CSV table of N, CA, C and O in Angstrom, one decimal:
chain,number,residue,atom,x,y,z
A,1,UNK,N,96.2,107.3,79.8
A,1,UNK,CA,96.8,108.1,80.8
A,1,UNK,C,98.0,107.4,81.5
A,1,UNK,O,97.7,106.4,82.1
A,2,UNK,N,99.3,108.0,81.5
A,2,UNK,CA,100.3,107.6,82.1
A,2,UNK,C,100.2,108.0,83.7
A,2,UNK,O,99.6,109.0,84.1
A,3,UNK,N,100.9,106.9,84.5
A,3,UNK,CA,100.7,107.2,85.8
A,3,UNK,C,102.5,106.8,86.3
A,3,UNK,O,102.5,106.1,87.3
A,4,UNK,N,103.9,107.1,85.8
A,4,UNK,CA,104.8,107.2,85.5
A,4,UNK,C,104.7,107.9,86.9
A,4,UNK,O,103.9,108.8,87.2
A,5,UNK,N,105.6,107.5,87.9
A,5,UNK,CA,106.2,108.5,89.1
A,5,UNK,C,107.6,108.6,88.6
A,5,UNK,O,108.3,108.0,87.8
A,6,UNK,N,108.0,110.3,89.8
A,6,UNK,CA,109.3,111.0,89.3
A,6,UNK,C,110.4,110.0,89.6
A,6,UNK,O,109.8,109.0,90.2
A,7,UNK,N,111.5,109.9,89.6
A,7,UNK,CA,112.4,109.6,90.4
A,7,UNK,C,113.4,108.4,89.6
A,7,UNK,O,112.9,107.8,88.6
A,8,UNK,N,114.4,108.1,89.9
A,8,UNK,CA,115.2,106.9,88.9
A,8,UNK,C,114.4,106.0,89.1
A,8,UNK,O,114.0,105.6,90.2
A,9,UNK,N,114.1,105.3,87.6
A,9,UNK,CA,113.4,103.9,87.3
A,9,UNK,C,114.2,102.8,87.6
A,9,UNK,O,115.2,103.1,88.2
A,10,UNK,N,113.9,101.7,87.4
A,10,UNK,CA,115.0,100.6,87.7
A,10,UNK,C,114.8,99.3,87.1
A,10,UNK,O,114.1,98.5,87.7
A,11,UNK,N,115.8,99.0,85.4
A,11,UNK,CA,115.3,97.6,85.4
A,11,UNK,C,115.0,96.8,85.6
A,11,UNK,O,115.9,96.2,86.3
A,12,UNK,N,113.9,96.1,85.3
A,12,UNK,CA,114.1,94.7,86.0
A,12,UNK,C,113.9,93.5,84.6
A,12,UNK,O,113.8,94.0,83.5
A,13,UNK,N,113.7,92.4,84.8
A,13,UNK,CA,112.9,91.4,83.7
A,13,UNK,C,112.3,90.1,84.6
A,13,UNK,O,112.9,89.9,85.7
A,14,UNK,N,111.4,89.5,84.3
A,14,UNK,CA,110.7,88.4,84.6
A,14,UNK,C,110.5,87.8,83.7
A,14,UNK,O,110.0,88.2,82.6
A,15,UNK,N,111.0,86.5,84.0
A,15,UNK,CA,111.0,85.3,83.4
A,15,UNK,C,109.7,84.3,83.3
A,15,UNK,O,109.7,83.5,84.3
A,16,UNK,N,109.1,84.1,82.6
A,16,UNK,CA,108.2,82.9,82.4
A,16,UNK,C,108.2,82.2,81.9
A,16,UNK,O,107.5,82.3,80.9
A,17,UNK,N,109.0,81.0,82.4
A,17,UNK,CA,109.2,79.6,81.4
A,17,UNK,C,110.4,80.3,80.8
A,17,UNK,O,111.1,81.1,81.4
A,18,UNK,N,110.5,79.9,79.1
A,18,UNK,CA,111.5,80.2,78.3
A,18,UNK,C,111.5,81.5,77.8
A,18,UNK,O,112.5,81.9,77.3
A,19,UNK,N,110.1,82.4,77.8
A,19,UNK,CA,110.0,83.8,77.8
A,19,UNK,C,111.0,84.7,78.9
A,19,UNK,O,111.5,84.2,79.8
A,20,UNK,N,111.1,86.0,78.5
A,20,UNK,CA,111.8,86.7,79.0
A,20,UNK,C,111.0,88.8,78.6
A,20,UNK,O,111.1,89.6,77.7
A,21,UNK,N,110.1,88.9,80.1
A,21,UNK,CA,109.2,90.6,79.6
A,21,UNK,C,110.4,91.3,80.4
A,21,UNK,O,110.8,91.0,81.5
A,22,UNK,N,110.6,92.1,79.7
A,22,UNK,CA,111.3,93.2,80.6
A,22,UNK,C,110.2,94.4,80.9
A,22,UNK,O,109.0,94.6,80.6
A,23,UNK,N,111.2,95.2,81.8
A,23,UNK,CA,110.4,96.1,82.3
A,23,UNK,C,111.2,97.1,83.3
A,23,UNK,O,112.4,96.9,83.7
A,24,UNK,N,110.5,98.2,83.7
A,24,UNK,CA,111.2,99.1,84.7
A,24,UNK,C,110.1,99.5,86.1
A,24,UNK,O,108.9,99.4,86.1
A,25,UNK,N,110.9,99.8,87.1
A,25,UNK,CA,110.0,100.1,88.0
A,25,UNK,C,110.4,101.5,88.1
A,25,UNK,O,111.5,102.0,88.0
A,26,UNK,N,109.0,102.1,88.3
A,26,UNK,CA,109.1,103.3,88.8
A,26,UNK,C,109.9,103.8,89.9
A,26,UNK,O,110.5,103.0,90.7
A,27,UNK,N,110.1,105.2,90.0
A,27,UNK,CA,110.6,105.9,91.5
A,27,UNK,C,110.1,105.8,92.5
A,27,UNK,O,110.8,106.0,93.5
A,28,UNK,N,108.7,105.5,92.7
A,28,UNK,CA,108.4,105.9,94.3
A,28,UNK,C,109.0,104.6,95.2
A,28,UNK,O,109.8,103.6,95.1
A,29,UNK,N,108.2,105.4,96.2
A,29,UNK,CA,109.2,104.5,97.2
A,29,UNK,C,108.3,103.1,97.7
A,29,UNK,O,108.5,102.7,98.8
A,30,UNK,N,107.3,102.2,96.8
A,30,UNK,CA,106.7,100.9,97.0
A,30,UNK,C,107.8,100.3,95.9
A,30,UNK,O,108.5,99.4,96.2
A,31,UNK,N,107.8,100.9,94.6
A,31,UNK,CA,108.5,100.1,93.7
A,31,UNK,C,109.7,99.8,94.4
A,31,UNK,O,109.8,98.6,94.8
A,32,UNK,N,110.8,100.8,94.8
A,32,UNK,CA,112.0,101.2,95.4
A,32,UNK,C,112.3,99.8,97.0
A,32,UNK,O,113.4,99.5,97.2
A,33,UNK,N,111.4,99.3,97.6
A,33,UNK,CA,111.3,98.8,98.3
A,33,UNK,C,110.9,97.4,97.7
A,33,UNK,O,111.0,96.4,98.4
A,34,UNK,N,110.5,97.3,96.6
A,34,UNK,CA,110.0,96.0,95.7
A,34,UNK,C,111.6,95.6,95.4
A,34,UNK,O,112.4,94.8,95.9
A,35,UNK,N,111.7,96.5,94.2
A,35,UNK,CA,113.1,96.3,94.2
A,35,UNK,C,114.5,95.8,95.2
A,35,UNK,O,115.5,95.3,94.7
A,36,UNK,N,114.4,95.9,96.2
A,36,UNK,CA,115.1,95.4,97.2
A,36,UNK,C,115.1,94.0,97.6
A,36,UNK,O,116.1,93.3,98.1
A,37,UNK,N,113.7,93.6,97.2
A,37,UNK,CA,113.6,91.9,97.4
A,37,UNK,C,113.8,91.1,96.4
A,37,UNK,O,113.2,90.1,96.5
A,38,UNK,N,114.7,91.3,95.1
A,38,UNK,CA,114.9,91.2,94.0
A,38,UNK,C,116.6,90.4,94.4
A,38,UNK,O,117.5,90.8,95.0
A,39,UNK,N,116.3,89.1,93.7
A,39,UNK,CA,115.6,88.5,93.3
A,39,UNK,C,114.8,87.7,93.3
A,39,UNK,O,115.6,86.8,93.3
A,40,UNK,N,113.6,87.0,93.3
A,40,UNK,CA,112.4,86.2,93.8
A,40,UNK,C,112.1,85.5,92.9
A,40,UNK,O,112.3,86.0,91.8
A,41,UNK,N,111.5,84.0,92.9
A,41,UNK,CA,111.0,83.6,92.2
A,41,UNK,C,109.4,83.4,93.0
A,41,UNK,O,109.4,83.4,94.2
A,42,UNK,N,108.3,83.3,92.4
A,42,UNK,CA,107.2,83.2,92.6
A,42,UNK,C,106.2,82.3,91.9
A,42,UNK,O,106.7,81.7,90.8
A,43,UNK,N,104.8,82.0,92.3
A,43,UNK,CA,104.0,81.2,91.7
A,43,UNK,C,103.4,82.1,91.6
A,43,UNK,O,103.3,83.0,92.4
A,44,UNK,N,102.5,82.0,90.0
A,44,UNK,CA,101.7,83.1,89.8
A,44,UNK,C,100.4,82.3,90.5
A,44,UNK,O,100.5,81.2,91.1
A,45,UNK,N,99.5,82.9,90.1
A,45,UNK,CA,97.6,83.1,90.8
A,45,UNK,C,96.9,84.3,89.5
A,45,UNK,O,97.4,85.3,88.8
A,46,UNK,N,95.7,83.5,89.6
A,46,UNK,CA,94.9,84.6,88.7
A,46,UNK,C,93.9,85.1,89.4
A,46,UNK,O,92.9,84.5,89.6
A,47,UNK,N,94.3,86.7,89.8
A,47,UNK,CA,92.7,87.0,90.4
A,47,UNK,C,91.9,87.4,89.4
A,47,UNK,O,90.7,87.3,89.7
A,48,UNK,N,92.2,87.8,88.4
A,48,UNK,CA,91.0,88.1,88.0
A,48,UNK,C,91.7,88.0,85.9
A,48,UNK,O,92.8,87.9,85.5
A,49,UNK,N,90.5,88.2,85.4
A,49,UNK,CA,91.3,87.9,84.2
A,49,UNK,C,91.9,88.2,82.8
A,49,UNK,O,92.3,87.6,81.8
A,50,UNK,N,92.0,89.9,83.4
A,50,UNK,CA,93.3,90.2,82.8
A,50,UNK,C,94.5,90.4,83.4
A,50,UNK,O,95.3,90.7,82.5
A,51,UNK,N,95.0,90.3,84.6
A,51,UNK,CA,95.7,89.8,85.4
A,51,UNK,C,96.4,88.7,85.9
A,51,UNK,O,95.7,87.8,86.2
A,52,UNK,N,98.0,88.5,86.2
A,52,UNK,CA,98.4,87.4,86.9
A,52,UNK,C,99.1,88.0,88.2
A,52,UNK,O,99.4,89.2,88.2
A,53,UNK,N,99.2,87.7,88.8
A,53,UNK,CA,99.9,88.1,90.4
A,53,UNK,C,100.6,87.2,91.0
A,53,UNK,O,101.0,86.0,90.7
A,54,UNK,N,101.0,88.0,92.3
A,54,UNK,CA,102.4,86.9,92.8
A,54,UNK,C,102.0,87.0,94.2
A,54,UNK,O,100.9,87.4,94.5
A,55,UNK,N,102.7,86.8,94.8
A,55,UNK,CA,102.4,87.1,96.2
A,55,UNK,C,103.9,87.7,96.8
A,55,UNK,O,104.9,87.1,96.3
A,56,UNK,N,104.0,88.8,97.9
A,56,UNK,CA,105.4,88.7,98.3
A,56,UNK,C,105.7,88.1,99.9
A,56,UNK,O,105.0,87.8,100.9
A,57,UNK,N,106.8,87.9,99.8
A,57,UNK,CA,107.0,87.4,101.4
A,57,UNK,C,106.8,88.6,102.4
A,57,UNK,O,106.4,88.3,103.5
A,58,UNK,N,107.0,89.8,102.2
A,58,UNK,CA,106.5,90.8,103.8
A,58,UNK,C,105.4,91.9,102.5
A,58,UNK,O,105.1,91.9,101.3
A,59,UNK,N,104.9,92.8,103.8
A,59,UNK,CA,103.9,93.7,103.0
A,59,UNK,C,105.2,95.1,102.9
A,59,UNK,O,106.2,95.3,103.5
A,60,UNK,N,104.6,95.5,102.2
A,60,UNK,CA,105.5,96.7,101.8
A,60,UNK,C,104.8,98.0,102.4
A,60,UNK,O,103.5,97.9,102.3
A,61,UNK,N,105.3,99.0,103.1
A,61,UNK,CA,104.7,100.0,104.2
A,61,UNK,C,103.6,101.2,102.8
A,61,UNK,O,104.0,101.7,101.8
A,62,UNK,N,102.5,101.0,103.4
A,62,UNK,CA,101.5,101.9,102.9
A,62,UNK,C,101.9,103.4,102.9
A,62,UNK,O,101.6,104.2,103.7
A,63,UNK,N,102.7,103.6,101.8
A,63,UNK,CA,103.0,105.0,101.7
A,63,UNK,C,102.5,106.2,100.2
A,63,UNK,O,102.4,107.4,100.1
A,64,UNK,N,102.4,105.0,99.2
A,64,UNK,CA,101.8,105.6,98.3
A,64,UNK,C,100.9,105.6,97.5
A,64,UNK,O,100.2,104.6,97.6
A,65,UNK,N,100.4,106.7,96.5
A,65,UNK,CA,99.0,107.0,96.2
A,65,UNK,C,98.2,105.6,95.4
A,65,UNK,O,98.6,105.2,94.3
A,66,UNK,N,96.9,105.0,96.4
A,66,UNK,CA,96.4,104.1,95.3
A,66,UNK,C,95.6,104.4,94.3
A,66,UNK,O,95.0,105.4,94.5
A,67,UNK,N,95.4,103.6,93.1
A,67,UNK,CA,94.8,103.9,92.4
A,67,UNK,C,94.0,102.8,91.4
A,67,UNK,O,94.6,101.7,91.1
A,68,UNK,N,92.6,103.1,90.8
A,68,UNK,CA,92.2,101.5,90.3
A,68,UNK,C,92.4,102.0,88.7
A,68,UNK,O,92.4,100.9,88.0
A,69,UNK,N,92.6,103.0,88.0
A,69,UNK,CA,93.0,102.8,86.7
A,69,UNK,C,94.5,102.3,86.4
A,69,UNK,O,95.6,102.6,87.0
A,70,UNK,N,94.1,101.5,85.4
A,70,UNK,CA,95.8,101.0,84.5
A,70,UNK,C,96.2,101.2,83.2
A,70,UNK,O,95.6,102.0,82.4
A,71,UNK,N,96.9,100.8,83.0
A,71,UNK,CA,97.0,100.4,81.1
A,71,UNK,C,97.7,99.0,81.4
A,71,UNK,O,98.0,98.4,82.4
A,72,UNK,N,97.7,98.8,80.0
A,72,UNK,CA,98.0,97.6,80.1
A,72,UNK,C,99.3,97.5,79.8
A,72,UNK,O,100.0,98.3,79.2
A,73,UNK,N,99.8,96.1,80.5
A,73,UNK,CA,101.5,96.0,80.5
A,73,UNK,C,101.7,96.9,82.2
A,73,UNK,O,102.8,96.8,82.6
A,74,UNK,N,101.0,97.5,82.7
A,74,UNK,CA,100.9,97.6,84.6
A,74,UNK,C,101.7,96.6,85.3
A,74,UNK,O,101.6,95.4,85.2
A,75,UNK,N,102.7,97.2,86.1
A,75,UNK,CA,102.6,96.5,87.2
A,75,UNK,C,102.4,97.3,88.3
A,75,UNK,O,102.8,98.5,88.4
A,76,UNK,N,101.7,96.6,89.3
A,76,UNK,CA,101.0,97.3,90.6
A,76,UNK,C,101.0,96.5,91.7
A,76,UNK,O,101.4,95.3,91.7
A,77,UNK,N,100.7,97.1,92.8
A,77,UNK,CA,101.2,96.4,94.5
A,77,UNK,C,99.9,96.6,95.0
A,77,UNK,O,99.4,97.7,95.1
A,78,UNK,N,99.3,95.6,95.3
A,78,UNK,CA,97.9,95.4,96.3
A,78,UNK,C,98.5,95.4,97.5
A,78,UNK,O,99.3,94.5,97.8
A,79,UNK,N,98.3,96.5,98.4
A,79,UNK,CA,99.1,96.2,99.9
A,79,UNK,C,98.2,94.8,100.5
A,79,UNK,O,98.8,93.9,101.0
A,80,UNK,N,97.0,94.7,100.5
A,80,UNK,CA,96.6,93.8,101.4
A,80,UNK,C,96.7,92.3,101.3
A,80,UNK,O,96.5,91.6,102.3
A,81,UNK,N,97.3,91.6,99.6
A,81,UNK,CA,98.1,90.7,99.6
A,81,UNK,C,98.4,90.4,100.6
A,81,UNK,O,97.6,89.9,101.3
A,82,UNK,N,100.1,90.7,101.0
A,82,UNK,CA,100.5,91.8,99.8
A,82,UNK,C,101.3,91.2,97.9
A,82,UNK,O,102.2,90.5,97.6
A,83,UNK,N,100.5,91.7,97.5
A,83,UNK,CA,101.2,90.8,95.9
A,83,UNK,C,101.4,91.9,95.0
A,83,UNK,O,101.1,93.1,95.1
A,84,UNK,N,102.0,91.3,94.0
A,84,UNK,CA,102.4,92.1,92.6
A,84,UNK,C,101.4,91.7,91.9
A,84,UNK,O,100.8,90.6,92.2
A,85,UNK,N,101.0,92.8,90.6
A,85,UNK,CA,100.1,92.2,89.4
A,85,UNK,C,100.2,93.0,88.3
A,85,UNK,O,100.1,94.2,88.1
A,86,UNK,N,100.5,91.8,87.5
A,86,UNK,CA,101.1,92.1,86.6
A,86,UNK,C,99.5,91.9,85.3
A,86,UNK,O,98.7,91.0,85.1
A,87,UNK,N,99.7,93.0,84.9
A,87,UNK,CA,98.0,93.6,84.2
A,87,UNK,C,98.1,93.5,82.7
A,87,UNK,O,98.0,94.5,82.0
A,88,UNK,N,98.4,92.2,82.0
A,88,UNK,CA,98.9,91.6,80.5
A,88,UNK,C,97.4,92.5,80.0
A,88,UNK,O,97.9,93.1,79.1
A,89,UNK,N,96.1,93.0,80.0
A,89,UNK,CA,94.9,92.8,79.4
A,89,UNK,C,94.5,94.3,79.5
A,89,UNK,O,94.8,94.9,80.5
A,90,UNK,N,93.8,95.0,78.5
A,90,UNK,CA,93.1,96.2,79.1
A,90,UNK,C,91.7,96.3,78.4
A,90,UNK,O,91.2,97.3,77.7
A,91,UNK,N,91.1,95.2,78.8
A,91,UNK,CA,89.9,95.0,78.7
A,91,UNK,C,88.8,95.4,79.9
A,91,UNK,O,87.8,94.8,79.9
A,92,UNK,N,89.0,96.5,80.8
A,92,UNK,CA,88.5,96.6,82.4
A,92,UNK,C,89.3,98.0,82.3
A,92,UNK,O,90.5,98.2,82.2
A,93,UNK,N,87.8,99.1,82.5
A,93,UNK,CA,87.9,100.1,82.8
A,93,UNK,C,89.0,100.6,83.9
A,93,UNK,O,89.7,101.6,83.9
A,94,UNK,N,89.0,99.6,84.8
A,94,UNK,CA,89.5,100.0,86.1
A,94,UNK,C,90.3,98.7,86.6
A,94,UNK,O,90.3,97.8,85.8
A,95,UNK,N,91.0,98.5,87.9
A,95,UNK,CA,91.2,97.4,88.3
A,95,UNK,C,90.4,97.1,89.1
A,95,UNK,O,89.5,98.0,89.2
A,96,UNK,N,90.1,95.7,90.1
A,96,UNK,CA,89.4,94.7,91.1
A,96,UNK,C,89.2,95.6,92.3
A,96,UNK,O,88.1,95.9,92.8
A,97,UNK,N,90.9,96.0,92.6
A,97,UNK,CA,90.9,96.6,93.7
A,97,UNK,C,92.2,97.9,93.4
A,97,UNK,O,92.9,98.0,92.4
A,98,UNK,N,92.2,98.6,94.6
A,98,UNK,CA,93.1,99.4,94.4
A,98,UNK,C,94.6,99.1,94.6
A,98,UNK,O,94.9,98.4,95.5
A,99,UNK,N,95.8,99.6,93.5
A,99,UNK,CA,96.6,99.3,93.5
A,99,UNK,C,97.4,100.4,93.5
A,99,UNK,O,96.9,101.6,93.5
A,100,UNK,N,98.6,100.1,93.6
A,100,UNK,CA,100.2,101.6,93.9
A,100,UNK,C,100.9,101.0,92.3
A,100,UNK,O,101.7,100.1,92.2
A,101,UNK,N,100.6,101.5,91.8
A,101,UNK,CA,101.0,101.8,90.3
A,101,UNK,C,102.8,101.6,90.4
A,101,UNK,O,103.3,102.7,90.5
A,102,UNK,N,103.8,100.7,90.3
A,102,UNK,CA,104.7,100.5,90.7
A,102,UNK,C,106.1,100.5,89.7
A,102,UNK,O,107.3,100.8,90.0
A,103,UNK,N,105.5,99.9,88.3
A,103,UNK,CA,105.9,99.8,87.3
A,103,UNK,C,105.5,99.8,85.7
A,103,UNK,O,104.7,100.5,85.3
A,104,UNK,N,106.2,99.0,85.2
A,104,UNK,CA,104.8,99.3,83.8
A,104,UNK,C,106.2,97.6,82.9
A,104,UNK,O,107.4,97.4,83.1
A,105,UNK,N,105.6,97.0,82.3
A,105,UNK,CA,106.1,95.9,81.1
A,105,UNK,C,106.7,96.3,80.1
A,105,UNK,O,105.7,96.7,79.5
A,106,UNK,N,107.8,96.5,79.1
A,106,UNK,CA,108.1,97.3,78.1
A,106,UNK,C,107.9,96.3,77.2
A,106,UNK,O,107.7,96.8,76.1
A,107,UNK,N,107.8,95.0,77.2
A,107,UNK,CA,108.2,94.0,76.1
A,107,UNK,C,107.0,93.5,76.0
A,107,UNK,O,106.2,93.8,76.9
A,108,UNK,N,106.5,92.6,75.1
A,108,UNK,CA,105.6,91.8,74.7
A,108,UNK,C,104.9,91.0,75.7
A,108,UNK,O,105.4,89.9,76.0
A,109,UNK,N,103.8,91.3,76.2
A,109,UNK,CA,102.9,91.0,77.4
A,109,UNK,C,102.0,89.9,77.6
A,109,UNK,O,101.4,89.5,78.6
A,110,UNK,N,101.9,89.5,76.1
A,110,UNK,CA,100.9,87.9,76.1
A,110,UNK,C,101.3,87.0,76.6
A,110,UNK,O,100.5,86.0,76.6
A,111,UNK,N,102.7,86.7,77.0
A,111,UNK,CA,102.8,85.3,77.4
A,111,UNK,C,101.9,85.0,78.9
A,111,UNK,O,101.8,84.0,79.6
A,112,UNK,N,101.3,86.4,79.0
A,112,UNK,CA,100.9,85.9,80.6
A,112,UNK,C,99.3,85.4,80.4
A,112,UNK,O,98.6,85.1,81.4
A,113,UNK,N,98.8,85.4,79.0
A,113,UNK,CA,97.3,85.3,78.9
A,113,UNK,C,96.8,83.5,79.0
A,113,UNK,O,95.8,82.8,79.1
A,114,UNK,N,98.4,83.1,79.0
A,114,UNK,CA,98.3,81.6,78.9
A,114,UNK,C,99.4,81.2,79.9
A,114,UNK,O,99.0,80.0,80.2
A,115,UNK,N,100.5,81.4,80.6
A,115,UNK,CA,101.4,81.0,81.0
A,115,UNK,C,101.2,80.9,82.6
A,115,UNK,O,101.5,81.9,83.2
A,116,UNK,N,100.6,79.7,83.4
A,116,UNK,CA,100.6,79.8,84.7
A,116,UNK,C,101.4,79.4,85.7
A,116,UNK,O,101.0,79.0,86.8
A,117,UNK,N,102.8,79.4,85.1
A,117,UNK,CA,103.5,78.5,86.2
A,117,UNK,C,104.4,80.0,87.0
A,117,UNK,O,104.1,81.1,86.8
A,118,UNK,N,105.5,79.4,87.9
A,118,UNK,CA,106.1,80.2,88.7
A,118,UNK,C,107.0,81.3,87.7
A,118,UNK,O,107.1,80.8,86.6
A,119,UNK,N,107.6,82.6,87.9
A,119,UNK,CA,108.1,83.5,87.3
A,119,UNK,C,109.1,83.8,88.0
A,119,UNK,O,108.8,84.0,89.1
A,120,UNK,N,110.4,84.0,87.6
A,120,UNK,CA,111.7,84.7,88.6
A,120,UNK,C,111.7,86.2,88.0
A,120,UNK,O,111.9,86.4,86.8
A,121,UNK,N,111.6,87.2,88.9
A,121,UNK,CA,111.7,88.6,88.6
A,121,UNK,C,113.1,88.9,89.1
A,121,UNK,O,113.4,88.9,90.3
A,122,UNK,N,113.9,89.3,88.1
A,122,UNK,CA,115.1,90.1,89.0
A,122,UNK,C,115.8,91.4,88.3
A,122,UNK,O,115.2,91.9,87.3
A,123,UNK,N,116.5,91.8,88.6
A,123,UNK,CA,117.1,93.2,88.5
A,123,UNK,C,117.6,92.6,86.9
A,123,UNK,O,117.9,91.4,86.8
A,124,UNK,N,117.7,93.8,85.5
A,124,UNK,CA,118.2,93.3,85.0
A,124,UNK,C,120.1,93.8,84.8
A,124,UNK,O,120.7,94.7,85.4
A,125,UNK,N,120.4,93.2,84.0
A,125,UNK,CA,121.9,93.8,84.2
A,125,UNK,C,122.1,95.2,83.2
A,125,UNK,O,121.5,95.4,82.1
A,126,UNK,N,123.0,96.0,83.9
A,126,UNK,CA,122.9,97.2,83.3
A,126,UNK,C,123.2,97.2,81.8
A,126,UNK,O,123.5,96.0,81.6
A,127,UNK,N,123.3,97.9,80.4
A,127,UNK,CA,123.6,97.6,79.2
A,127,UNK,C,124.9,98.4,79.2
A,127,UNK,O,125.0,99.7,79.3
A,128,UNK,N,126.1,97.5,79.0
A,128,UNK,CA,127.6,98.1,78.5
A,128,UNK,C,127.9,98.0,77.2
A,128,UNK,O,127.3,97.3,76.4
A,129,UNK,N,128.9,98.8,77.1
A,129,UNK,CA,129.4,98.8,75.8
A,129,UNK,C,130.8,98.4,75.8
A,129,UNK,O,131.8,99.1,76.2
A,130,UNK,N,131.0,96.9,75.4
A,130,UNK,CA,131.6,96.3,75.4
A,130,UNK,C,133.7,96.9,74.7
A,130,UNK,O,134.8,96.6,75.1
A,131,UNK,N,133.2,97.9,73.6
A,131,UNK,CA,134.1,98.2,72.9
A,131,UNK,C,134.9,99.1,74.1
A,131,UNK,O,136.1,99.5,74.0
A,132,UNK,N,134.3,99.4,75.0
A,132,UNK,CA,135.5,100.7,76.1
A,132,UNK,C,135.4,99.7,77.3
A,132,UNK,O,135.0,100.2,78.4
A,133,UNK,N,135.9,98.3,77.1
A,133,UNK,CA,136.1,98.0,78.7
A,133,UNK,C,137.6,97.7,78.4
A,133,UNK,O,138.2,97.5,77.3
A,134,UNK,N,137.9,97.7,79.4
A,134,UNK,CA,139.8,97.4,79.3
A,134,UNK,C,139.8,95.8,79.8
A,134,UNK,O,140.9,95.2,79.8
């Protein structure tokens, strides 16, 4: 089950180590405000273990719907962090706790099943076409 909100996506990619997952954040307005603190680097943490997470520096305002189902390749906002978690595993019916469904991983998601050091998340750069620039 997709949990995809309406509204313009926005890329982003996170780096771990020499890996590189891309990814988009949804429209609502937790991703939208995620997006704004962009770009961060962080130390991940494992709460639980299909999961890595981050922590952010402010909480983001409780505005939208939570929820404990995922898929995997998730990213989601625990307001009470407040952190990001990024959901590499879909082994667990549900998540830990409830989360605001914020984005989703498009690229290859195992580097997180082993990779525990810090990650830089930032906006990615838009894709041009080089042949029409003057």
């Amino acid at each position: 089950m997709e949990f995809e909100e309406p509204g313009e996506e926005i890329r982003i990619r996170i780096i771990a180590g020499d890996q590189v997952v891309d990814a988009i954040l949804f429209g609502n307005g937790t991703a939208q405000t995620f997006a704004t603190m962009l770009p961060m680097m962080a130390d991940l943490w494992t709460p639980i273990h299909y999961a890595q997470a981050f922590d952010l520096p402010q909480r983001i305002p409780d505005r939208d719907t939570r929820t404990r189902e995922y898929e995997q390749g998730a990213i989601g906002y625990w307001y009470e962090g407040p952190s990001i978690a990024l959901l590499y595993g879909a082994d667990e019916e549900q998540t830990a706790v409830p989360i605001v469904k914020i984005g989703k991983m498009t690229s290859n998601v195992s580097v997180f099943e082993t990779y525990r050091d810090a990650v830089r998340v930032e906006l990615a750069e838009p894709e041009t076409d080089e042949s029409h620039q003057y």
